[in-house]
PDB file of C-alpha atoms in Angstrom:
ATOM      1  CA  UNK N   4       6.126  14.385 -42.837  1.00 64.00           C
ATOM      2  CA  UNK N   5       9.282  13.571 -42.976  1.00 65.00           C
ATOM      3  CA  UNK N   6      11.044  10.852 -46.081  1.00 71.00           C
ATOM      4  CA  UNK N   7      12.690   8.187 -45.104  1.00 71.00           C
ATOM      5  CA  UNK N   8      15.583   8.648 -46.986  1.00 71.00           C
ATOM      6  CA  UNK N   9      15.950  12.638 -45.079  1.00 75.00           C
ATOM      7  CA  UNK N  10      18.431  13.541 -42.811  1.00 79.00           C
ATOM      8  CA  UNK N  11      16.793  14.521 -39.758  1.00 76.00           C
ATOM      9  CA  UNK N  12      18.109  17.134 -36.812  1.00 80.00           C
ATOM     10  CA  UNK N  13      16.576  18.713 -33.715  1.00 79.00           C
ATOM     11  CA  UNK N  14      18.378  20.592 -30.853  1.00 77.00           C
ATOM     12  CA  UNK N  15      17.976  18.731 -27.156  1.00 72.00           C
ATOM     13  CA  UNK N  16      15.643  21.779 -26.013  1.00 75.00           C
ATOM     14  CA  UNK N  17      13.243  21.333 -29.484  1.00 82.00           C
ATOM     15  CA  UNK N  18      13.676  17.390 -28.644  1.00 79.00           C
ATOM     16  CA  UNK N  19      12.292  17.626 -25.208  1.00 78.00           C
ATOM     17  CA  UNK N  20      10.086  20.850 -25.194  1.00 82.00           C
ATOM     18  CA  UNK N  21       7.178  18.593 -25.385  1.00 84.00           C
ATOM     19  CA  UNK N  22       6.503  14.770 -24.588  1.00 86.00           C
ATOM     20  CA  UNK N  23       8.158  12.275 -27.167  1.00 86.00           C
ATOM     21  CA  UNK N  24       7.136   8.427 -27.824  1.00 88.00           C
ATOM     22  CA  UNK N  25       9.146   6.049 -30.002  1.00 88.00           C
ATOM     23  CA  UNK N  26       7.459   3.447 -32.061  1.00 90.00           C
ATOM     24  CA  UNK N  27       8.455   0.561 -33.856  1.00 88.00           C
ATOM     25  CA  UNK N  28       7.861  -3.304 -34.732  1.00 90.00           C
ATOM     26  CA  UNK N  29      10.762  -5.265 -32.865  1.00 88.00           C
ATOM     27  CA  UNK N  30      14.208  -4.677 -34.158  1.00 86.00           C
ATOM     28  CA  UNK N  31      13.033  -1.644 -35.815  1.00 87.00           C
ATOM     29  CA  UNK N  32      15.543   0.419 -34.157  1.00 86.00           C
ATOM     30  CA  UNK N  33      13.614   1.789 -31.259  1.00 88.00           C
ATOM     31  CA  UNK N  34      16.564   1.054 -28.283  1.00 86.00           C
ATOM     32  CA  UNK N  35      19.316   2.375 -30.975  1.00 86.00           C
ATOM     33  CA  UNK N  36      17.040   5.462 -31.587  1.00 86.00           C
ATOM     34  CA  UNK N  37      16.822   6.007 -27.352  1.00 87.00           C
ATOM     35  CA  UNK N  38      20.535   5.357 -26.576  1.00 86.00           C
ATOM     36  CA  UNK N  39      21.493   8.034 -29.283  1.00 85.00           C
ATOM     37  CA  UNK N  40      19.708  10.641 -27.910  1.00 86.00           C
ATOM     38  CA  UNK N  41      20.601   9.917 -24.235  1.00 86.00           C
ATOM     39  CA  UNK N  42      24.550   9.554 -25.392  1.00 84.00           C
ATOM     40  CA  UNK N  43      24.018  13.371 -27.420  1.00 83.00           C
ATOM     41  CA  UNK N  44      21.983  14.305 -23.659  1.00 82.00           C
ATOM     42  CA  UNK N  45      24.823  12.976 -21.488  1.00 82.00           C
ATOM     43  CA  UNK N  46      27.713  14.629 -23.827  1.00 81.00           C
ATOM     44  CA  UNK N  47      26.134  17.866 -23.314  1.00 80.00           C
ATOM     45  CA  UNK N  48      25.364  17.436 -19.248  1.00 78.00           C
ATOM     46  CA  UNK N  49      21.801  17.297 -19.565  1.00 80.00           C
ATOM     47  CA  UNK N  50      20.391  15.631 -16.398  1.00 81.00           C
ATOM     48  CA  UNK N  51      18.969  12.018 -17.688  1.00 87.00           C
ATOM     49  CA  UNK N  52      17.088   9.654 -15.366  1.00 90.00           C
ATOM     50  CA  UNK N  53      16.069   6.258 -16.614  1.00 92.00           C
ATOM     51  CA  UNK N  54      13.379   4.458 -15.227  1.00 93.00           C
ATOM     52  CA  UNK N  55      14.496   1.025 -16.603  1.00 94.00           C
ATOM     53  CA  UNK N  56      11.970  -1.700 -16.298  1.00 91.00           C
ATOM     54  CA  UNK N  57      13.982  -4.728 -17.648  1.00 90.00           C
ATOM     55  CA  UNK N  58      17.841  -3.810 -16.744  1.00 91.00           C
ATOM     56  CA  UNK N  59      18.100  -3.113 -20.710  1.00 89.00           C
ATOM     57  CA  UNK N  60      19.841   0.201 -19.635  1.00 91.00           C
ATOM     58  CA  UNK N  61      21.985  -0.679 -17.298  1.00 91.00           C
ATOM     59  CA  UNK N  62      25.618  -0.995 -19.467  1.00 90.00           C
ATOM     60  CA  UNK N  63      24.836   2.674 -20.768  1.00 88.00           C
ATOM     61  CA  UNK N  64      28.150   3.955 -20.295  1.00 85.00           C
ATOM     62  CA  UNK N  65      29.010   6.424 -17.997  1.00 85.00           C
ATOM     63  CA  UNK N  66      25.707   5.070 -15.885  1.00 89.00           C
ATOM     64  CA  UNK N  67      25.029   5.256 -12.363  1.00 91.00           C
ATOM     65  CA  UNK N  68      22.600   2.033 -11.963  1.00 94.00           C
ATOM     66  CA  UNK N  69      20.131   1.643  -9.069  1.00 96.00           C
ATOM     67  CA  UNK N  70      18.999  -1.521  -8.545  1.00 96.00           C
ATOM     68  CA  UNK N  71      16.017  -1.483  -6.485  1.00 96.00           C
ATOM     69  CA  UNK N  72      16.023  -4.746  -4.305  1.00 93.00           C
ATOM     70  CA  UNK N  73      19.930  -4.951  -4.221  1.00 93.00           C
ATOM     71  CA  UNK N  74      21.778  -1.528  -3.913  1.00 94.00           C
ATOM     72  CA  UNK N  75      19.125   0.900  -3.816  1.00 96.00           C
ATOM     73  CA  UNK N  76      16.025   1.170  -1.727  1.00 96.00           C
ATOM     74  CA  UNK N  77      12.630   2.986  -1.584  1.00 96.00           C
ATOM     75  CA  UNK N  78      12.642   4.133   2.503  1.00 94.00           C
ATOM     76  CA  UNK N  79       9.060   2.985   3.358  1.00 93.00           C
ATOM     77  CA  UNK N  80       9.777   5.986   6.158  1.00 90.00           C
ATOM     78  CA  UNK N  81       9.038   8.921   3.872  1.00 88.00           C
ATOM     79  CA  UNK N  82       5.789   7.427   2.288  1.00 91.00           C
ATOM     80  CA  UNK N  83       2.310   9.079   2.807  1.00 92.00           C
ATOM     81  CA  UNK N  84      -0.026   7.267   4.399  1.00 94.00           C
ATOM     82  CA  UNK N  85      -2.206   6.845   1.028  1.00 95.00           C
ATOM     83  CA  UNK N  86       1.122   5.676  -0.905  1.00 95.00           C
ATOM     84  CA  UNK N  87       1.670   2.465   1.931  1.00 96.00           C
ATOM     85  CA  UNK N  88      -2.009   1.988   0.801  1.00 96.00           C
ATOM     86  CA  UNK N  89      -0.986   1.989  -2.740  1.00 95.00           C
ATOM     87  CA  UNK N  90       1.747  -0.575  -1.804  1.00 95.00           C
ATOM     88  CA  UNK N  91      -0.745  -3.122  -0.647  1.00 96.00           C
ATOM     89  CA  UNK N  92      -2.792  -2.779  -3.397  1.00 93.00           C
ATOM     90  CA  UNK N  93      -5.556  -0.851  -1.946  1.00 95.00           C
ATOM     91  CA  UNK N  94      -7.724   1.450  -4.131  1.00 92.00           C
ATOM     92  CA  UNK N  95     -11.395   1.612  -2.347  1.00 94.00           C
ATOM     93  CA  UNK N  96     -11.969   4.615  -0.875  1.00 96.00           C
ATOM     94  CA  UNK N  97     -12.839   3.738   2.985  1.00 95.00           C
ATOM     95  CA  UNK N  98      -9.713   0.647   2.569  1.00 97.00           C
ATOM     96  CA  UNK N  99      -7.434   3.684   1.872  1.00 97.00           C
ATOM     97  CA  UNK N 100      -8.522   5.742   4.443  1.00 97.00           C
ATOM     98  CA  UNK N 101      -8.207   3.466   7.093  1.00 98.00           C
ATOM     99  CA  UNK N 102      -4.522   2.416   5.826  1.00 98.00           C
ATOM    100  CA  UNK N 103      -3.976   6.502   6.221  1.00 97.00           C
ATOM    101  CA  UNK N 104      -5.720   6.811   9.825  1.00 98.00           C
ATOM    102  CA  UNK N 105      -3.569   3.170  10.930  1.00 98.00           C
ATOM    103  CA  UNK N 106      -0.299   4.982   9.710  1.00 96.00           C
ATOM    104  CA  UNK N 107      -0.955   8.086  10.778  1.00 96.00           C
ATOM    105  CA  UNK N 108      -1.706   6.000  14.684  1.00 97.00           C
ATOM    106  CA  UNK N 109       1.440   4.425  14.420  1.00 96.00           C
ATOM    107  CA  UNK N 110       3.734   7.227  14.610  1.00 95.00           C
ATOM    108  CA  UNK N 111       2.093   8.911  17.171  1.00 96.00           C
ATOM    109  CA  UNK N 112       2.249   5.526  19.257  1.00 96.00           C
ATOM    110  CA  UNK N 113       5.889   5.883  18.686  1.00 94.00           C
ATOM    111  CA  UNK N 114       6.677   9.817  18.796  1.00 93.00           C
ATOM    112  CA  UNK N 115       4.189  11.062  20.969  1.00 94.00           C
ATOM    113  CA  UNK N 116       3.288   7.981  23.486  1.00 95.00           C
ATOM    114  CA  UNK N 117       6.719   6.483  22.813  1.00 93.00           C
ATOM    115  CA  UNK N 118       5.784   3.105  23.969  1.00 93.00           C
ATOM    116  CA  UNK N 119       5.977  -0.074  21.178  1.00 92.00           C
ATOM    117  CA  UNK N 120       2.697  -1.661  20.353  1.00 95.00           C
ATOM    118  CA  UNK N 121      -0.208  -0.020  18.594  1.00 97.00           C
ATOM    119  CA  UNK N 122      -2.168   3.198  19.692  1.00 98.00           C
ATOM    120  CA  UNK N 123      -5.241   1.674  21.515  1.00 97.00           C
ATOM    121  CA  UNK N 124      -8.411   4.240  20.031  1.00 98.00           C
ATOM    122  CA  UNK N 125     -10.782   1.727  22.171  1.00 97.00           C
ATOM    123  CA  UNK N 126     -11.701   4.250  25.361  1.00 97.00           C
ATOM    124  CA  UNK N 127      -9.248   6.825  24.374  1.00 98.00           C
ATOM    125  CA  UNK N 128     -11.422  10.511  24.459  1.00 98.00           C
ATOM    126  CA  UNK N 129     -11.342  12.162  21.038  1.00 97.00           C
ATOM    127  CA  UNK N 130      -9.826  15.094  22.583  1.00 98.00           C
ATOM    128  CA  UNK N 131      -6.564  12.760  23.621  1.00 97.00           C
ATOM    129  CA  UNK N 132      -6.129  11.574  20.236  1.00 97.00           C
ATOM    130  CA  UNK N 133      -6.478  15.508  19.065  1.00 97.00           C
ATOM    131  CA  UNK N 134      -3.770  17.007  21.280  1.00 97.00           C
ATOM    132  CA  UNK N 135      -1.484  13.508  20.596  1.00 96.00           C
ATOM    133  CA  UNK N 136      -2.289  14.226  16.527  1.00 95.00           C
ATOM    134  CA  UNK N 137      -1.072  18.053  17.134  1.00 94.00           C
ATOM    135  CA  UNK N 138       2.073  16.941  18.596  1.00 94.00           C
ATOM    136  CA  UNK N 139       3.235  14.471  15.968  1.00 92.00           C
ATOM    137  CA  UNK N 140       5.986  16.838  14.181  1.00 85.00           C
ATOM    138  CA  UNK N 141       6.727  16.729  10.616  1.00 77.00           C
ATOM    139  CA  UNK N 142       9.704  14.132  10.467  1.00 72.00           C
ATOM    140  CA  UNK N 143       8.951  11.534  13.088  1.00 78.00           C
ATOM    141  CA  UNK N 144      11.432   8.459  13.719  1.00 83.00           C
ATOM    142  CA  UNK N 145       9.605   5.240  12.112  1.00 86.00           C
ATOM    143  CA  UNK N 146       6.949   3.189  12.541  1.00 90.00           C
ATOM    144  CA  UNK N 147       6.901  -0.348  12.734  1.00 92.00           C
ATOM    145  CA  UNK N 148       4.922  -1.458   9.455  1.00 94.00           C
ATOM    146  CA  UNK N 149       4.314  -5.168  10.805  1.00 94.00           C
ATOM    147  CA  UNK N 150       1.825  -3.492  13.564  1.00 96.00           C
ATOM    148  CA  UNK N 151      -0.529  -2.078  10.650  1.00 97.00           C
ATOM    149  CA  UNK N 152      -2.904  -4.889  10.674  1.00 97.00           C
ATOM    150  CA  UNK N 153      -2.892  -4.837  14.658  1.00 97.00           C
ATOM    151  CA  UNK N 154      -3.368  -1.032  14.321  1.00 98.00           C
ATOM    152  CA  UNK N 155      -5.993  -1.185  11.200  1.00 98.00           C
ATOM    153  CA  UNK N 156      -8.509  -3.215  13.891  1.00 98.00           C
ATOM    154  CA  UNK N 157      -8.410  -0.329  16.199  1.00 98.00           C
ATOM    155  CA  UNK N 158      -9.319   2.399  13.439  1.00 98.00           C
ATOM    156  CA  UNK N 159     -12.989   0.037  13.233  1.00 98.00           C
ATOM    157  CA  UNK N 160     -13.392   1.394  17.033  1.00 97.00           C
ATOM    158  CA  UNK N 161     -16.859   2.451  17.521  1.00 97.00           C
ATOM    159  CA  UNK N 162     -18.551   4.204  20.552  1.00 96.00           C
ATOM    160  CA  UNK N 163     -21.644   2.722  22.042  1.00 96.00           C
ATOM    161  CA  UNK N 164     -22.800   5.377  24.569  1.00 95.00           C
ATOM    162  CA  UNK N 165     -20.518   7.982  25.177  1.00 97.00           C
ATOM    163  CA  UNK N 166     -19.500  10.231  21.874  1.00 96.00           C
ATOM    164  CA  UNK N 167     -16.676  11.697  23.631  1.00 97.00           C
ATOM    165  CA  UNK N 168     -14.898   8.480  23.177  1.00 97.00           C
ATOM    166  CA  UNK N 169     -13.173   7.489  20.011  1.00 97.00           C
ATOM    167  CA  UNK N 170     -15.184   3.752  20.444  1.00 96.00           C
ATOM    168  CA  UNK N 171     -15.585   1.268  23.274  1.00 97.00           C
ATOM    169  CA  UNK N 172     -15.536  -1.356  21.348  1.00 97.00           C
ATOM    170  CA  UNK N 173     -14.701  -2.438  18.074  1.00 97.00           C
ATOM    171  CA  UNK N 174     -16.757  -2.911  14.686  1.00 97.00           C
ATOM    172  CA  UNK N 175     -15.838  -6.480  14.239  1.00 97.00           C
ATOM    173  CA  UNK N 176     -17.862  -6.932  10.653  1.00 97.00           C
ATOM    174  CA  UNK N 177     -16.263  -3.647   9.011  1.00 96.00           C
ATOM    175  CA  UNK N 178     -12.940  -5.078   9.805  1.00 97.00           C
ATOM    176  CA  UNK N 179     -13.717  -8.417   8.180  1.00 97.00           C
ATOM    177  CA  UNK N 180     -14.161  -6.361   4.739  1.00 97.00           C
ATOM    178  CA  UNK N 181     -10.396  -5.667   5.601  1.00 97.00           C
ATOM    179  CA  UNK N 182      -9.133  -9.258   5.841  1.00 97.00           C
ATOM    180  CA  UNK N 183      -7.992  -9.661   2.587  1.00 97.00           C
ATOM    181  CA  UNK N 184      -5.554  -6.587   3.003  1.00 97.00           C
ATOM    182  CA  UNK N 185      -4.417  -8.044   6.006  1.00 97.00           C
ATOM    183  CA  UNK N 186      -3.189 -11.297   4.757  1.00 97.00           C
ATOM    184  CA  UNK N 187      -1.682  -9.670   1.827  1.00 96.00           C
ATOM    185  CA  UNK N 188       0.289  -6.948   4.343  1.00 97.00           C
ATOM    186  CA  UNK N 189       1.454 -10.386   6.453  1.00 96.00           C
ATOM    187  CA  UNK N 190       2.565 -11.600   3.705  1.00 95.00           C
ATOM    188  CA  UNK N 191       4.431  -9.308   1.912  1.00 94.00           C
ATOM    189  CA  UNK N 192       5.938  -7.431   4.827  1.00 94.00           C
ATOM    190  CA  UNK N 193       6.862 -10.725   6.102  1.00 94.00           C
ATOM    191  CA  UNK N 194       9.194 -11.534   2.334  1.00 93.00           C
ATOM    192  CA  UNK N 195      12.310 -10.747   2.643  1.00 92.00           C
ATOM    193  CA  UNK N 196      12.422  -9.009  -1.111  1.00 92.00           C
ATOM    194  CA  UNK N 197      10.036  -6.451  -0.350  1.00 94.00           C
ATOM    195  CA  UNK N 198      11.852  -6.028   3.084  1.00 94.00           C
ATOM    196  CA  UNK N 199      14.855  -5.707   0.916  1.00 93.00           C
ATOM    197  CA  UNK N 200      13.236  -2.638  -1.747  1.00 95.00           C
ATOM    198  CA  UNK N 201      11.632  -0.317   1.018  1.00 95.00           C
ATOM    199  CA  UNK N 202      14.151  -0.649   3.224  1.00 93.00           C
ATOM    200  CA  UNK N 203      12.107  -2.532   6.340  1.00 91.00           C
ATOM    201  CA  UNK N 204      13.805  -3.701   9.762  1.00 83.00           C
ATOM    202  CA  UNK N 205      13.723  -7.635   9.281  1.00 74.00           C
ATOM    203  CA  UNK N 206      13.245  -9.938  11.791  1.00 60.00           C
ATOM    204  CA  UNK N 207      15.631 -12.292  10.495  1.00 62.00           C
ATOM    205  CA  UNK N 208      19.179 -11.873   8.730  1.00 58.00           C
ATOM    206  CA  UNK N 209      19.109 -10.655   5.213  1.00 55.00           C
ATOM    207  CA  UNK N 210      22.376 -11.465   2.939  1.00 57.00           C
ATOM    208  CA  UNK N 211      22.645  -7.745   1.815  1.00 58.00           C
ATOM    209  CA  UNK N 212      25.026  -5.892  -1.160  1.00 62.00           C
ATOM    210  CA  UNK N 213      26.953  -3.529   1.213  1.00 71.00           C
ATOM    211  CA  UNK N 214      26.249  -0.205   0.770  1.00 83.00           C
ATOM    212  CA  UNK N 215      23.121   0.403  -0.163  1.00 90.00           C
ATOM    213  CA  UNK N 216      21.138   3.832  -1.338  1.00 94.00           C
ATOM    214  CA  UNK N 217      17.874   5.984  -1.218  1.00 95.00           C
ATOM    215  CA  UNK N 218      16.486   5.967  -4.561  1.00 95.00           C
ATOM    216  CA  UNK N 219      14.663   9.295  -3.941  1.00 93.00           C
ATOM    217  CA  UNK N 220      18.069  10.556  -2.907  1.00 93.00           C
ATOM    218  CA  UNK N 221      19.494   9.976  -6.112  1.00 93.00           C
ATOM    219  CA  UNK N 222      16.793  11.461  -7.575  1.00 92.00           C
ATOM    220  CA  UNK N 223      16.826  14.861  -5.482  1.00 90.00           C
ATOM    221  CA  UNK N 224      20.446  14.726  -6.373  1.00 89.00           C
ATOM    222  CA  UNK N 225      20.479  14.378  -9.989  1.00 87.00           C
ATOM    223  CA  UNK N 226      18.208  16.842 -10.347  1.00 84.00           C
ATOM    224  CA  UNK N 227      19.708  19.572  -8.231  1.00 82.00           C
ATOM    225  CA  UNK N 228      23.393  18.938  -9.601  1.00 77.00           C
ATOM    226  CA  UNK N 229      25.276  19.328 -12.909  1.00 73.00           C
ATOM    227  CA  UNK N 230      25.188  16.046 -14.518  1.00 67.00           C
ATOM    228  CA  UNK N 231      28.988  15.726 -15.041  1.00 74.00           C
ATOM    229  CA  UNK N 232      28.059  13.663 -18.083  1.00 74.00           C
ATOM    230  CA  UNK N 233      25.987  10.998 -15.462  1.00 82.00           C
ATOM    231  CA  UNK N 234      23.094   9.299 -16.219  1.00 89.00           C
ATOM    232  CA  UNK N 235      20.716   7.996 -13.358  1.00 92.00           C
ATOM    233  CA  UNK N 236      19.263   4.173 -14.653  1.00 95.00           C
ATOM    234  CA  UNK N 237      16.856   2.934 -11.901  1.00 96.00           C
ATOM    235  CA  UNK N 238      16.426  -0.462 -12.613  1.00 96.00           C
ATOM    236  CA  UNK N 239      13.091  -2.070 -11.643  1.00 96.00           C
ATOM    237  CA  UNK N 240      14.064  -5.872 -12.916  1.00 95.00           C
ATOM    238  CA  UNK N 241      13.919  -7.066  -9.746  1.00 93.00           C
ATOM    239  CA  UNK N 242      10.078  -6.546  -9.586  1.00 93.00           C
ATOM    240  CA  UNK N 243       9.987  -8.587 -13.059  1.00 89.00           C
ATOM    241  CA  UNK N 244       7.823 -11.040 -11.468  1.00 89.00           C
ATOM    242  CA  UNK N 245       5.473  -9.119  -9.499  1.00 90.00           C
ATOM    243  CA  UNK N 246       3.445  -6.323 -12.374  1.00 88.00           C
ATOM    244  CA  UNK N 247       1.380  -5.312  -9.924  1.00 90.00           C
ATOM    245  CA  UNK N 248       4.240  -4.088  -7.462  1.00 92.00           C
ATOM    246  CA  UNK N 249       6.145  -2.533 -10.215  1.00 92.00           C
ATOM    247  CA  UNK N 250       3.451  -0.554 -11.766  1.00 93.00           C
ATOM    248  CA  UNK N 251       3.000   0.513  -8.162  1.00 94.00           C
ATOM    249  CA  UNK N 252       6.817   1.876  -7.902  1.00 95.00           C
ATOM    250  CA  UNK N 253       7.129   3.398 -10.913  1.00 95.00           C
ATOM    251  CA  UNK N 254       3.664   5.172  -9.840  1.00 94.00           C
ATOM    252  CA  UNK N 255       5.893   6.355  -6.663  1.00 94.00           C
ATOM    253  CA  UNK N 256       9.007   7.076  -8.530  1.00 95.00           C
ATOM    254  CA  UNK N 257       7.117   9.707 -11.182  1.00 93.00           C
ATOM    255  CA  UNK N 258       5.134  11.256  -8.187  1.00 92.00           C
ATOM    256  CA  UNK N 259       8.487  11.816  -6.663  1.00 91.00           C
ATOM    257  CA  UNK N 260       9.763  13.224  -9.496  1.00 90.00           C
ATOM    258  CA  UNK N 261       7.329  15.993 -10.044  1.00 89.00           C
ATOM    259  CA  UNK N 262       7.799  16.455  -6.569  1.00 88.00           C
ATOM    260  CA  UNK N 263      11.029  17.614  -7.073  1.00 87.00           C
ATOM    261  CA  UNK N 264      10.396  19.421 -10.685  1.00 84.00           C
ATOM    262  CA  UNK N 265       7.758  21.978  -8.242  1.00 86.00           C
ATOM    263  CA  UNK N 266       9.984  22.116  -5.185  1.00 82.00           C
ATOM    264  CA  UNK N 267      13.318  22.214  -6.850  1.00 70.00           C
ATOM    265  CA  UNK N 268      15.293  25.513  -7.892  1.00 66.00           C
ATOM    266  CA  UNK N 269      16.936  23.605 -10.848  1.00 60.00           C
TER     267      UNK N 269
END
């Protein structure tokens, strides 16, 4: 223990060897306490990322701020199949897997068939979709997230006769436990703020900031480069109104980031 009325020092590397959580009643000091250390971080070009809920961050000095919603962007693109599920609120099991199966469909329809539309698995032989799945490569151009409810009714194809088939015809009842999801994707892919944060084509005109950035960009780049006295502040205010959402990103943002902790050389 440590009196109150003691002078207290720690190096950076003692500081952040381990986890560390500040706690306090309101006004207690907690924010003053944070901004110290990331000021004494910043002077000595430690790399400091912010994942700033409520914009309280955002006039550090010396900050580069990511707003995501206005200037920065997660690219729906690079998501997993089980993280678009995560998006839409999904957390059964078979839900989840049939998000996965839907996205995984789309971008073959559009890098392996190359036609628009959804990939039809009604009277398509398993060993098509096999060979099709084989040839999707590891970066493929985009797929159109408005299709996925379309595209989730043909993963509930079912065969009736012949087992070398994918289905003839499709399970109409298991994708009724699936309507739910599919008014909430409608709906949210159809708003023009979550258009706006993972960076979807919009079918109608979006006012828009101007230059706008991959958040998990910045990320791969503060990590891999001297800070030059930089701090990254990602500000999720935007997603004030929506907990659900945000507890979603930040989910996303952290899964990136140990991404880059295995992968990187830094």
């Amino acid at each position: 223990m440590i009196a109150l009325t003691d002078n207290f020092a720690v190096t950076p590397d003692d500081l952040l060897r381990q986890h560390l959580l500040i706690l306090g009643a309101t006004g207690s000091g907690k924010s003053t306490s944070a901004v110290t250390i990331l000021h004494d971080l910043m002077m000595q070009n430690q790399t400091t990322i912010i994942i700033d809920p409520t914009g309280e961050y955002t006039n550090l000095p010396h900050a580069v701020v990511a707003k995501l919603g206005y200037n920065a962007f997660i690219d729906y693109e690079q998501l997993t199949g089980a993280e678009i599920a995560q998006i839409f609120g999904v957390t059964e099991a078979v839900a989840t897997e049939k998000v996965v199966d839907a996205w995984q469909s789309l971008k073959i329809q559009k890098n392996v068939v190359r036609q628009s539309g959804v990939y039809q698995k009604v009277n398509r032989p398993w060993a098509t979709f096999e060979a099709d799945a084989q040839r999707l490569y590891d970066y493929p151009q985009p797929a159109d997230m408005h299709l996925l409810p379309e595209q989730l009714q043909q993963e509930f194809a079912v065969p009736t006769d012949d087992f070398d088939l994918i289905g003839q015809t499709i399970d109409q009842a298991g994708f009724r436990t699936l309507l739910p999801l599919i008014r909430r994707i409608k709906s949210q892919t159809s708003q023009p703020a979550f258009q706006q944060l993972f960076n979807l084509p919009s079918r109608k005109k979006i006012a828009t900031v101007g230059m706008r950035t991959d958040v998990m960009y910045l990320m791969r780049l503060f990590s891999s480069q001297r800070s030059e006295q930089k701090i990254l502040v990602i500000d999720l205010s935007e997603l004030a109104d929506n907990l659900g959402l945000g507890k979603v990103v930040v989910s996303l943002l952290m899964t990136a980031l140990l991404r880059i902790k295995q992968t990187g050389t830094q």
